[in-house]
Short mmCIF file of C-alpha atoms in Angstrom, two decimals:
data_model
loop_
_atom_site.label_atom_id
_atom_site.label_comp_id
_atom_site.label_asym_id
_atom_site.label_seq_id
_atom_site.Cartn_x
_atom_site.Cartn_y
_atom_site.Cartn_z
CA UNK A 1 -32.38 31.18 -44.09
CA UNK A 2 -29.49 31.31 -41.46
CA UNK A 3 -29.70 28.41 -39.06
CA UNK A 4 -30.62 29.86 -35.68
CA UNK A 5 -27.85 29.34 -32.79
CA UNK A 6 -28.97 28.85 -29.54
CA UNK A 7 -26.81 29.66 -26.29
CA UNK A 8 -27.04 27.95 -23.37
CA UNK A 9 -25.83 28.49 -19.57
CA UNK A 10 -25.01 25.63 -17.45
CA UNK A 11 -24.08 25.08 -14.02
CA UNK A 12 -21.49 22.42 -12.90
CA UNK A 13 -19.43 21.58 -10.26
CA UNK A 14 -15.23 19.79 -10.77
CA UNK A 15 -12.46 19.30 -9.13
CA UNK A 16 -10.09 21.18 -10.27
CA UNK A 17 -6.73 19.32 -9.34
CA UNK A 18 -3.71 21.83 -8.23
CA UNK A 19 -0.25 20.48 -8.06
CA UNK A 20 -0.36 21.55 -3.97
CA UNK A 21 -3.47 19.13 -3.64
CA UNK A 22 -1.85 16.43 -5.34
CA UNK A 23 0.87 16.58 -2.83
CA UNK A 24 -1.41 16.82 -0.34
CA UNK A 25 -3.05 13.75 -1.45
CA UNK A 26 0.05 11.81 -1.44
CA UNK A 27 0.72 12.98 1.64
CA UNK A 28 -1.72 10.17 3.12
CA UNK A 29 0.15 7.49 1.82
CA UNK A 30 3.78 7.99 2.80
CA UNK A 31 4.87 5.67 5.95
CA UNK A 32 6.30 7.28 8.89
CA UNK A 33 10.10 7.42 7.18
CA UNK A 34 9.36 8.61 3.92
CA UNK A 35 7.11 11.34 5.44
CA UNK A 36 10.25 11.75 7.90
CA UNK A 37 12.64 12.38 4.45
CA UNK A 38 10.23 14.54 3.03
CA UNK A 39 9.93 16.87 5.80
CA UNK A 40 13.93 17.06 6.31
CA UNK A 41 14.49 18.14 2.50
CA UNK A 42 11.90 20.37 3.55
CA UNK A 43 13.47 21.75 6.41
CA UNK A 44 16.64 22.33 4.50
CA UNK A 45 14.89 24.28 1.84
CA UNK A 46 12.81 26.59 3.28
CA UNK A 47 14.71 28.78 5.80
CA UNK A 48 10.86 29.99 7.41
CA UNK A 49 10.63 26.31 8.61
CA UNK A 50 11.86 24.80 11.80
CA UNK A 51 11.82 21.68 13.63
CA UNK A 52 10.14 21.76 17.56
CA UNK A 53 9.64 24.55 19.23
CA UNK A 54 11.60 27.57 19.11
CA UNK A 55 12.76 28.66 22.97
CA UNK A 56 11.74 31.78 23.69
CA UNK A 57 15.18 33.65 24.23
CA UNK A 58 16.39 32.06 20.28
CA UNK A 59 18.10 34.50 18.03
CA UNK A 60 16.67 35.76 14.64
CA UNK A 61 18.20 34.87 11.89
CA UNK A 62 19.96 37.47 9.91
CA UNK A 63 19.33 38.66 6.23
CA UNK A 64 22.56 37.07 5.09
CA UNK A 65 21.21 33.85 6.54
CA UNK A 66 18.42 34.14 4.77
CA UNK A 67 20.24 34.86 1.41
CA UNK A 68 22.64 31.88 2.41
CA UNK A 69 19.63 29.52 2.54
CA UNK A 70 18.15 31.04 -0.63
CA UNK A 71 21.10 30.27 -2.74
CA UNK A 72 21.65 26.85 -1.10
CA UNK A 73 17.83 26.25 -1.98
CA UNK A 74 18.40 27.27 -5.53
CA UNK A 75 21.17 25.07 -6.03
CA UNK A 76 19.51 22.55 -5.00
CA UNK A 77 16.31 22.95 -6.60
CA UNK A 78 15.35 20.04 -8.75
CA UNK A 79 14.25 20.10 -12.34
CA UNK A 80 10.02 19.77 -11.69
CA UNK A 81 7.92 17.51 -13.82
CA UNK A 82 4.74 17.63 -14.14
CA UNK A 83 3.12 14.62 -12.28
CA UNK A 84 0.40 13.14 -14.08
CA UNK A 85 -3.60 14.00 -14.21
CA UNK A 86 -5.58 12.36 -11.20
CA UNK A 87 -8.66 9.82 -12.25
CA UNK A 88 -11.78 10.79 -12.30
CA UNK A 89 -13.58 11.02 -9.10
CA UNK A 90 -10.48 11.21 -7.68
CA UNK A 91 -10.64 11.63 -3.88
CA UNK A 92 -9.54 14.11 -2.12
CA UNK A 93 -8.35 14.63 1.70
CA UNK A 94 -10.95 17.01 4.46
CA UNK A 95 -8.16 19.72 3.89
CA UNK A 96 -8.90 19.50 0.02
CA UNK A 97 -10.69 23.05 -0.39
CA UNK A 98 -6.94 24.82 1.96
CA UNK A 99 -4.83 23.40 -0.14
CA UNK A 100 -6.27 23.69 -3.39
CA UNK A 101 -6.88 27.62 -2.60
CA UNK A 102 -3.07 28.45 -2.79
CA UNK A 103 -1.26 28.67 -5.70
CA UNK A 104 1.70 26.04 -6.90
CA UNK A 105 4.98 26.90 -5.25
CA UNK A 106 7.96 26.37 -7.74
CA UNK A 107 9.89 25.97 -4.41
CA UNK A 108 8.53 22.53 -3.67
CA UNK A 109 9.43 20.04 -6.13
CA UNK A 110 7.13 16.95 -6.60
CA UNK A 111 7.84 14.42 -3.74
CA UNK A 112 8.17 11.82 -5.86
CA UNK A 113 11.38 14.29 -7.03
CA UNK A 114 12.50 14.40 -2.96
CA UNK A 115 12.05 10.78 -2.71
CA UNK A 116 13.30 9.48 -6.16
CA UNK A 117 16.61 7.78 -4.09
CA UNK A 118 14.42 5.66 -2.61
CA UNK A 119 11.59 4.75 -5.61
CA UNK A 120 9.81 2.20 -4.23
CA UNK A 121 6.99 -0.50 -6.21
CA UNK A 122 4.08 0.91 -5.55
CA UNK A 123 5.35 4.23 -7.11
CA UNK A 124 7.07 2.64 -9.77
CA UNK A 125 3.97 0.63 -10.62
CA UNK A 126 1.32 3.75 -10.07
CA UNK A 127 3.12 5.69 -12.92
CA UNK A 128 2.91 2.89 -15.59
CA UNK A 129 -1.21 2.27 -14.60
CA UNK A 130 -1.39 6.04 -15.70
CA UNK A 131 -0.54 5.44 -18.62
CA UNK A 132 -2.02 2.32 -19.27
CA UNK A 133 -5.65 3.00 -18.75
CA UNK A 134 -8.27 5.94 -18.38
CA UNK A 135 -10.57 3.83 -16.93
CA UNK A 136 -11.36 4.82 -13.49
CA UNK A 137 -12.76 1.60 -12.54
CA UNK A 138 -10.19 -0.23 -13.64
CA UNK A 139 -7.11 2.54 -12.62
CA UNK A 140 -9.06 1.79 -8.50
CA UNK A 141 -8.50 -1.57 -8.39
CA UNK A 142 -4.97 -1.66 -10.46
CA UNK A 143 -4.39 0.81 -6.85
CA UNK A 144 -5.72 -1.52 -4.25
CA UNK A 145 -3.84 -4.46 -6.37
CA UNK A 146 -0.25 -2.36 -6.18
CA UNK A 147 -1.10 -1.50 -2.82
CA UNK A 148 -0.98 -4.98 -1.90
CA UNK A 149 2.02 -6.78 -2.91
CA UNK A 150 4.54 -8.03 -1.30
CA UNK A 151 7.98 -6.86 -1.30
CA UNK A 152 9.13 -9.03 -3.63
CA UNK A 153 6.20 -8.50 -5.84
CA UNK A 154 3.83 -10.98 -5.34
CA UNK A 155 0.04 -10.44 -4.91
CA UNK A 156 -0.92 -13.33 -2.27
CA UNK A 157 -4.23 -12.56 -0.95
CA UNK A 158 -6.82 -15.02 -2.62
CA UNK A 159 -8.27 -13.22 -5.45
CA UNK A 160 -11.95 -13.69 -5.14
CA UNK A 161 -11.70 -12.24 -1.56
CA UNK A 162 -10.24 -9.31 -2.78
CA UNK A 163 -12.98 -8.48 -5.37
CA UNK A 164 -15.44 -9.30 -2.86
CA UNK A 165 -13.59 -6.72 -0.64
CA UNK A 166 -13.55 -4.26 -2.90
CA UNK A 167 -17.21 -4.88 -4.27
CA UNK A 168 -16.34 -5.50 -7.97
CA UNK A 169 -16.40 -8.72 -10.03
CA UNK A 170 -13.88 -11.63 -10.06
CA UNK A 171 -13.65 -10.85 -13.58
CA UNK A 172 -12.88 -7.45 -12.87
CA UNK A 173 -10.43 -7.99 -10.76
CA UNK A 174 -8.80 -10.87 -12.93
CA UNK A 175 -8.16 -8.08 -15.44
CA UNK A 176 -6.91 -5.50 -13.54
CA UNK A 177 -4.15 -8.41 -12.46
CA UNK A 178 -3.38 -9.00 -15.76
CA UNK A 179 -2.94 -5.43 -16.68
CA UNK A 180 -0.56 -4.89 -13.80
CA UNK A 181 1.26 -8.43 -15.23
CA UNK A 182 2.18 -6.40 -18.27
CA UNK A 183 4.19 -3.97 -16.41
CA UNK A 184 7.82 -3.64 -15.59
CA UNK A 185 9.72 -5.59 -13.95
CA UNK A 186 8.66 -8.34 -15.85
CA UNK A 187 6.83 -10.92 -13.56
CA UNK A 188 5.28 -8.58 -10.96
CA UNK A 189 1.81 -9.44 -9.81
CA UNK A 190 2.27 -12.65 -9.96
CA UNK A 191 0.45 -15.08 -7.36
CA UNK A 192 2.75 -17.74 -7.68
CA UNK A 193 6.49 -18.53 -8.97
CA UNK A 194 5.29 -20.40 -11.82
CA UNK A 195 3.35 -17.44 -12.56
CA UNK A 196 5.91 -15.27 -12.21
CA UNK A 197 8.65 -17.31 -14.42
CA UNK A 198 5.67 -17.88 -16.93
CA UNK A 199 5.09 -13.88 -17.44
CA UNK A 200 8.95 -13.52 -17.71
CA UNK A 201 9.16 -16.49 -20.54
CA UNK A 202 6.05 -15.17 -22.40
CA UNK A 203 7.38 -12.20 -22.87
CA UNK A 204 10.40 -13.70 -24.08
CA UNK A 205 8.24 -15.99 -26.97
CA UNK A 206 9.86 -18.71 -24.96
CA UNK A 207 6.75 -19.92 -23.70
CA UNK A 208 6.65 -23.31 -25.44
CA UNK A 209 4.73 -26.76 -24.37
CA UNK A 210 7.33 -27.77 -22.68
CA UNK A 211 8.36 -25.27 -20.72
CA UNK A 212 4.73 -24.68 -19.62
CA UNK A 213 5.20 -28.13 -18.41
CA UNK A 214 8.13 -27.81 -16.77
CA UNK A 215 6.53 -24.86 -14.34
CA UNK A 216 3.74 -26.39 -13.69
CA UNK A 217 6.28 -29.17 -11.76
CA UNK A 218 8.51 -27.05 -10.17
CA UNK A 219 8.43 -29.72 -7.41
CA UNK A 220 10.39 -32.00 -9.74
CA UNK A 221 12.90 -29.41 -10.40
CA UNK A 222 12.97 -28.63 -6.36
CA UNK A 223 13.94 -32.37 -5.91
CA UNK A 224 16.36 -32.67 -9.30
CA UNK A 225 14.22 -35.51 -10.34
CA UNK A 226 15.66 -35.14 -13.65
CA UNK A 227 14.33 -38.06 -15.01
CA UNK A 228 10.82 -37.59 -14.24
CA UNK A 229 11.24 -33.63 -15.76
CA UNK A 230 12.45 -35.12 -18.83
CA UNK A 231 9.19 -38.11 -19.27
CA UNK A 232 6.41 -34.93 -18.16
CA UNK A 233 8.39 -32.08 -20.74
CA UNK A 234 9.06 -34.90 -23.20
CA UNK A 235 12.60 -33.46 -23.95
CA UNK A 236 15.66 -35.02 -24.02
CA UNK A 237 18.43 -34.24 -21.47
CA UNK A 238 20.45 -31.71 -23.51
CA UNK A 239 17.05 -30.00 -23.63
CA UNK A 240 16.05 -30.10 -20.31
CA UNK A 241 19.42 -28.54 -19.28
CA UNK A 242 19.22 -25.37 -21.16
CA UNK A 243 15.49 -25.43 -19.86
CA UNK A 244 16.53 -25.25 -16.74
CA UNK A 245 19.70 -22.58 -17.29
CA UNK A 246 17.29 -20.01 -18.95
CA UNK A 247 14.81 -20.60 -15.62
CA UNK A 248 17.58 -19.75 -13.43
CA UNK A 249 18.67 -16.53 -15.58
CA UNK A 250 15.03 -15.42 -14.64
CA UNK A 251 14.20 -13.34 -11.65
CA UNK A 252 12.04 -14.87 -8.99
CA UNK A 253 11.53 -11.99 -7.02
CA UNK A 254 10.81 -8.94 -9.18
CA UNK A 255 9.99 -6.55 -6.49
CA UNK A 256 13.19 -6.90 -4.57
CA UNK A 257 14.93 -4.11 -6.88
CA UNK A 258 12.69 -2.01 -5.47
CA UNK A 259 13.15 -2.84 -1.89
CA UNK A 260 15.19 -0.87 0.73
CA UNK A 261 18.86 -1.60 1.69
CA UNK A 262 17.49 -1.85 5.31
CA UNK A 263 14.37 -3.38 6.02
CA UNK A 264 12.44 -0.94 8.24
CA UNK A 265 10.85 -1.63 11.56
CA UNK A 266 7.03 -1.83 11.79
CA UNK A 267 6.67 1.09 13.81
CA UNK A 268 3.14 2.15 14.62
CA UNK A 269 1.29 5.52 13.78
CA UNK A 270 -1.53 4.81 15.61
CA UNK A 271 -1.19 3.21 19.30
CA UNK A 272 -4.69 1.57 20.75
CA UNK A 273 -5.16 0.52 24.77
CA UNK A 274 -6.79 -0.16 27.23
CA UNK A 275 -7.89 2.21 29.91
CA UNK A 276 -8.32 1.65 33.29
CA UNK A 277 -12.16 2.16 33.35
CA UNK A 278 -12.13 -0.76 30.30
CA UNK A 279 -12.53 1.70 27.22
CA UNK A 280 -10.04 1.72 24.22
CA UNK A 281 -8.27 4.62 23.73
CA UNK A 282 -6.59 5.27 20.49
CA UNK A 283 -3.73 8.25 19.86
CA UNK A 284 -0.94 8.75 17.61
CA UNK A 285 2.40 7.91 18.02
CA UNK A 286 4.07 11.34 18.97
CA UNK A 287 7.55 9.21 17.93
CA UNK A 288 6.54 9.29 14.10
CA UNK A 289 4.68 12.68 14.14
CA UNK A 290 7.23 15.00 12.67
CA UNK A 291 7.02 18.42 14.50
CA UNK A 292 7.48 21.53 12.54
CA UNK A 293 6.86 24.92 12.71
CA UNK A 294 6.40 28.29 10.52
CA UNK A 295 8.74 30.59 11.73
CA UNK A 296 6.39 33.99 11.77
CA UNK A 297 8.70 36.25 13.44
CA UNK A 298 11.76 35.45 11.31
CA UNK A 299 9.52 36.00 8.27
CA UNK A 300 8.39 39.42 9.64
CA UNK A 301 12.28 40.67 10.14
CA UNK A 302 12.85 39.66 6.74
CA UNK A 303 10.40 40.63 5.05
CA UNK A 304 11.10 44.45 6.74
CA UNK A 305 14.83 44.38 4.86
CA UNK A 306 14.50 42.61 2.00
CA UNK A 307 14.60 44.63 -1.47
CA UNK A 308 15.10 42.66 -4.47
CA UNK A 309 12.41 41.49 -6.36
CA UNK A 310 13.86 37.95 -7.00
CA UNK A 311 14.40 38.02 -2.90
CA UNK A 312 10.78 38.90 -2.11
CA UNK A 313 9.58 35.98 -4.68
CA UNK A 314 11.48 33.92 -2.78
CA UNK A 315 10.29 34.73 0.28
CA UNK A 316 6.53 34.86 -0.98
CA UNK A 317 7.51 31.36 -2.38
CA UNK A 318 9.00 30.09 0.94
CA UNK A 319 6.15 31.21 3.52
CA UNK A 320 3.38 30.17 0.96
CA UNK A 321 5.36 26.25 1.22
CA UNK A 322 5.57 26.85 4.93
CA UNK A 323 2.03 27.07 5.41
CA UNK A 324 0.96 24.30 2.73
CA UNK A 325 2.74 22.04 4.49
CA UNK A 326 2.03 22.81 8.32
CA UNK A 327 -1.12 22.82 7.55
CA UNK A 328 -1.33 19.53 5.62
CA UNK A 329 0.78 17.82 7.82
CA UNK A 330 -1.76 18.93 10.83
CA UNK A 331 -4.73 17.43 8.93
CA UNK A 332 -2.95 14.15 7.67
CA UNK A 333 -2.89 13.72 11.30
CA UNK A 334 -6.35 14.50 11.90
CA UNK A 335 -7.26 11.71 8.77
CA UNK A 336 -4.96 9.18 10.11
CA UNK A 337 -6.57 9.42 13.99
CA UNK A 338 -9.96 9.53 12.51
CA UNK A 339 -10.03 6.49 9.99
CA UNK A 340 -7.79 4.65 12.94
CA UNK A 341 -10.85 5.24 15.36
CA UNK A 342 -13.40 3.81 12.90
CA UNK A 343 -11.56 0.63 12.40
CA UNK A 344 -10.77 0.51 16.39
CA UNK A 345 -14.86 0.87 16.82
CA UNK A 346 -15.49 -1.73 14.02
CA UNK A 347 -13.02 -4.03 15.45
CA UNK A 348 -13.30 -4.04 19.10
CA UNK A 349 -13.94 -7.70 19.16
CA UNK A 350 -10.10 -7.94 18.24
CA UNK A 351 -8.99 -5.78 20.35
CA UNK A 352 -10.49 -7.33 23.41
CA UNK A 353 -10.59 -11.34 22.53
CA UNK A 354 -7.95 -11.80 19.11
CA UNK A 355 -7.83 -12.49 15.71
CA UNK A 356 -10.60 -14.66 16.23
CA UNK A 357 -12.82 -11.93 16.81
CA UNK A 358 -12.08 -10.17 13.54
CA UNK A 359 -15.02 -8.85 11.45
CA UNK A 360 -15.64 -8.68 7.78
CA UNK A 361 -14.65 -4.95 7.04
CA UNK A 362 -14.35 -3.30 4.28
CA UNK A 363 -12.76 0.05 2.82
CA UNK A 364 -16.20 1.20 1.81
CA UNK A 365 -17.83 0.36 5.84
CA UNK A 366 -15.46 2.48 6.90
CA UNK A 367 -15.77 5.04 4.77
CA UNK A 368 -19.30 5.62 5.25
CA UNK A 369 -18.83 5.51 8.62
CA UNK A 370 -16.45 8.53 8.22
CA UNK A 371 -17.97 10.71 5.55
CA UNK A 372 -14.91 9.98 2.98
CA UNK A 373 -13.96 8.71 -0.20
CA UNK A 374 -12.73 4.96 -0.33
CA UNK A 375 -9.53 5.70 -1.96
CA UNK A 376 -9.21 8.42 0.68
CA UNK A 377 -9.08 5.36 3.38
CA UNK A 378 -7.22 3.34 1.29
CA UNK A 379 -4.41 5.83 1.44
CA UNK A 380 -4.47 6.07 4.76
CA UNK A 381 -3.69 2.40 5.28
CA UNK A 382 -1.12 1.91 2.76
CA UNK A 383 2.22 1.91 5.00
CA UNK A 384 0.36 2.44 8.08
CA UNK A 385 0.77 0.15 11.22
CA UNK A 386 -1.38 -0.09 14.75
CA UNK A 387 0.34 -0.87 17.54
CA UNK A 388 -2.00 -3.00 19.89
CA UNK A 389 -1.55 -5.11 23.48
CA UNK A 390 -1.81 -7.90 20.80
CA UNK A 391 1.05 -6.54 18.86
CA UNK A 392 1.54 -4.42 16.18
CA UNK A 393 -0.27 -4.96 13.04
CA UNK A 394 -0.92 -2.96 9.73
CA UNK A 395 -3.87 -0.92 9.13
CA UNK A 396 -4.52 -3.55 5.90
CA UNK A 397 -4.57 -6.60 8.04
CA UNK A 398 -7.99 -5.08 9.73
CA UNK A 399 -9.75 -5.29 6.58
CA UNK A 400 -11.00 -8.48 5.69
CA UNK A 401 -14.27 -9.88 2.87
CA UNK A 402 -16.98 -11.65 4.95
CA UNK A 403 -16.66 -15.42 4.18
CA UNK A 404 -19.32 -18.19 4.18
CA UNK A 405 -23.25 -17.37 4.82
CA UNK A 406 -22.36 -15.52 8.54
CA UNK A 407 -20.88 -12.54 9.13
CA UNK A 408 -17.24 -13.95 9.79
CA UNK A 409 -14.22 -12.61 8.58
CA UNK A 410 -11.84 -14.45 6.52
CA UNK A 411 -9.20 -13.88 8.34
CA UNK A 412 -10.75 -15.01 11.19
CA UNK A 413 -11.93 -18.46 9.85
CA UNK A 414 -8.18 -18.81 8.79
CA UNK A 415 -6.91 -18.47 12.36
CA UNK A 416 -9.00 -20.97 13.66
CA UNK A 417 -8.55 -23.22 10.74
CA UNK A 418 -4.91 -22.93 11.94
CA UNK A 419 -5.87 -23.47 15.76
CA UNK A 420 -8.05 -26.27 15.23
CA UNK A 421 -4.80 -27.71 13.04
CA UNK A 422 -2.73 -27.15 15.60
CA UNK A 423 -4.09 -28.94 18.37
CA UNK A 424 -4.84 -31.83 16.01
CA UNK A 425 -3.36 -35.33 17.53
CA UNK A 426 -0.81 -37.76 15.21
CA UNK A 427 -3.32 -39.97 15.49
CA UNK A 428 -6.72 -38.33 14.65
CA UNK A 429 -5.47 -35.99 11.49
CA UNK A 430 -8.40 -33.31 10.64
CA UNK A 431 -9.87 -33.52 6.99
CA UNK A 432 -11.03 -30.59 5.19
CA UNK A 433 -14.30 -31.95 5.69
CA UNK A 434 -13.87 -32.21 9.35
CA UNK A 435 -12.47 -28.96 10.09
CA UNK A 436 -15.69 -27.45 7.91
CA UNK A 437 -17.88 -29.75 10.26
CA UNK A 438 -16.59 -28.72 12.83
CA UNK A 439 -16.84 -24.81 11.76
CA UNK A 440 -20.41 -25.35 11.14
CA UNK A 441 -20.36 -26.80 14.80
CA UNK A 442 -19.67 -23.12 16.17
CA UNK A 443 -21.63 -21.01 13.75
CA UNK A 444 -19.40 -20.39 10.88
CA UNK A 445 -20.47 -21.51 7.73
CA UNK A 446 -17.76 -22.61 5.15
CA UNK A 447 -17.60 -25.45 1.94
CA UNK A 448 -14.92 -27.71 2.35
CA UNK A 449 -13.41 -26.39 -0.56
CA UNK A 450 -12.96 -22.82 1.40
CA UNK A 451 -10.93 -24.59 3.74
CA UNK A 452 -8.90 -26.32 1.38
CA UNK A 453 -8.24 -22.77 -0.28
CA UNK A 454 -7.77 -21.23 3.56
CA UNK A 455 -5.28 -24.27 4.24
CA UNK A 456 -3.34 -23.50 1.16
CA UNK A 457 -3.02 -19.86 1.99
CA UNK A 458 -1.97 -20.36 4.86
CA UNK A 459 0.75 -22.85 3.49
CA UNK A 460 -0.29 -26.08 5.98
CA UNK A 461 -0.36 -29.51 3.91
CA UNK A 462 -3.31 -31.52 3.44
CA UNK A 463 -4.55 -34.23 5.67
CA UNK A 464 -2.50 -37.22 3.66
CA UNK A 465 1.01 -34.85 3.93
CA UNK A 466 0.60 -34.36 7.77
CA UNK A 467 -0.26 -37.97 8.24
CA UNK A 468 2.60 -38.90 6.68
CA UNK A 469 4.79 -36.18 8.33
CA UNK A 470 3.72 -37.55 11.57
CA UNK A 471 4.60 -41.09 10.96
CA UNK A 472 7.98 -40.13 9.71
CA UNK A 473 8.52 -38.42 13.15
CA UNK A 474 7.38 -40.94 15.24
#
């Protein structure tokens, strides 16, 4: 007898990914001047474009102007690659189901194509955790780990706090490091400059005893104390020197390849005050809101006189781009304002009393608050700044894990760990134990420990250093 077959229907829902959503997607992330270099290769590509408003007594531009920017668009044209498949559950921006209904325009290359003088880390760092994993999981916090290094590559936010801000495990997060570790250049996500040389000597195989004990007293080799580097190492001095030659052919500072020649202002996108009636009100900064248009009547003359096929393509190809990107650019906007207000409402305290005031917030709180994805806000904040009456601060420097059993932020406990140092006397030197007393005296609730690891982050000596500081002043 035949085996009988059965045939079954099923009903699903996916996200289908389109190259034009992509873009839209990384849209989100660009700061104010790579958005700004985007939009000006844009502007010299697509003749339908324009920049401001267009006075009402302006000429239309001819059919040989059109043809002239056609040709100069084709010569220009770089080769595409394909950019490579989103996560899954990848998040997607309100103006997801507008973008994704249009078609891929061969016009637009990828941005990472328009940007590629200027590669910077994260970018660099984004396209190796592609390929390293398919776990989703772990491919969302590799992100929020890129996302937060330093420029020269460093990730220096205490680790713990980080998983607890993102809601995952310590472990998880430990691994996610050490996948990032593995990529190129050699040493990046490091937390320390041991770390960092140690990464770059492993992968070396020069990662021997005594080398491992030479990083881990860097101090020594800070103060030449030769002879103490040679008794800890237990090398001779022959040894010790070309130790110390191959540390210094190392690179402390992988990340700095990737910086910029000039080291950008922080500008801010968003710009919070105070109103006269007391409320905050929160806009965007019309200086780093590029304004462009879609020139409709130009494309109406043209479209009346053009006859070629290839033209008409073009032209297809060039009003389809137009309105991708006017329209994407209008609801980047719209995201930006919107995840801006949220963290202006769940920080108010700040806004009105300091740092002190900060609250534990996380990607996820807002999120919820907003109706969006997490790596939607986290998108948003990458290369973002507010500019506040208390200065101008990024959008990541908002978000902060709770810390000890209240509902205090961590950055805020570090602030007034720093405060409370601060105003210490020469004679009458705070221990971590007293600061944490004293802590638990207004409310917050930290181990001693906590404020030894707060201390260290925030780079002030112990107790038995300052003590001795002060005497050496006096």
């Amino acid at each position: 007898m035949c085996a009988m077959q059965r045939l079954e229907l099923r009903q699903g829902q996916s996200l289908t990914m389109t190259p034009q959503l992509v873009q839209s997607i990384k849209l989100l992330q660009l700061s104010h001047a790579e958005l700004a270099a985007y939009v000006e290769a844009e502007l010299e590509r697509n003749p339908l474009l324009q920049e401001g408003e267009t006075p009402a007594d302006a000429p239309v531009p001819s059919l040989a102007h059109f043809l002239r920017a056609k040709q100069k668009a084709e010569a220009a044209r770089p080769r595409l690659v394909p950019g490579p498949p989103p996560s899954r559950g990848e998040a997607v921006p309100a103006s997801g189901g507008q973008a994704a209904s249009a078609g891929h325009s061969e016009l637009r290359p990828e941005m990472g194509d328009v940007l590629a003088q200027a590669t910077n880390l994260s970018a660099h760092l984004e396209a190796q955790l592609d390929l390293a994993t398919a776990d989703p999981k772990l491919r969302m916090i590799g992100e929020h780990l890129i996302h937060n290094l330093n420029e020269a590559g460093y990730f220096t936010e205490d680790l713990a706090e980080f998983a607890a801000r993102l809601q995952v495990t310590p472990e998880e997060a430990e691994t996610a490091l050490r996948l990032i570790q593995s990529f190129e250049p050699s040493g990046v996500g490091a937390r320390n400059l041991a770390e960092c040389l140690s990464i770059q000597l492993h992968e070396r195989d020069r990662l021997d005893p005594a080398m491992e004990a030479l990083l881990a007293h860097l101090h020594l080799v800070a103060r030449q104390d030769f002879s103490g580097l040679r008794k800890v190492c237990g090398v001779d001095q022959e040894d010790l020197a070309d130790m110390l030659a191959e540390i210094r052919r190392l690179e402390p500072k992988p990340g700095l390849a990737f910086a910029p020649a000039v080291i950008d202002v922080l500008v801010p996108d968003v710009l919070v005050r105070t109103t006269p009636e007391g409320s905050l009100n929160v806009e965007l900064n019309p200086d780093t809101l590029p304004r462009i248009l879609l020139n409709r009547s130009y494309y109406a003359e043209v479209a009346k006189v053009v006859r070629k096929d290839e033209d008409k393509s073009f032209l297809s190809d060039c009003l389809q781009t137009a309105s991708w990107l006017t329209r994407s650019l209008d609801q980047r906007a719209k995201t930006i304002l919107k995840v801006a207000a949220e963290i202006v409402r769940q920080q108010e305290g700040f806004f009105r009393q300091g740092v002190a005031a900060l609250r534990p917030m996380t990607l996820r709180s807002v999120a919820e608050a907003i109706g969006m994805h997490e790596s939607t806000i986290s998108r948003v904040a990458a290369n973002k700044a507010i500019g506040t009456e208390r200065g101008t601060h990024t959008m990541k420097f908002f978000f902060s894990a709770a810390t000890g059993e209240g509902e205090h932020s961590a950055k805020a406990v570090r602030h007034r760990i720093r405060l409370l140092i601060e105003a210490e006397r020469p004679s009458d030197v705070l221990s971590d134990e007293a600061i944490a007393q004293k802590l638990r005296a207004d409310g917050i609730q930290v181990a001693r420990r906590t404020v030894a690891k707060y201390r260290e982050a925030l780079r002030i000596p112990s107790s038995a250093e300052r003590r001795r500081r002060y005497k050496l002043k006096a």
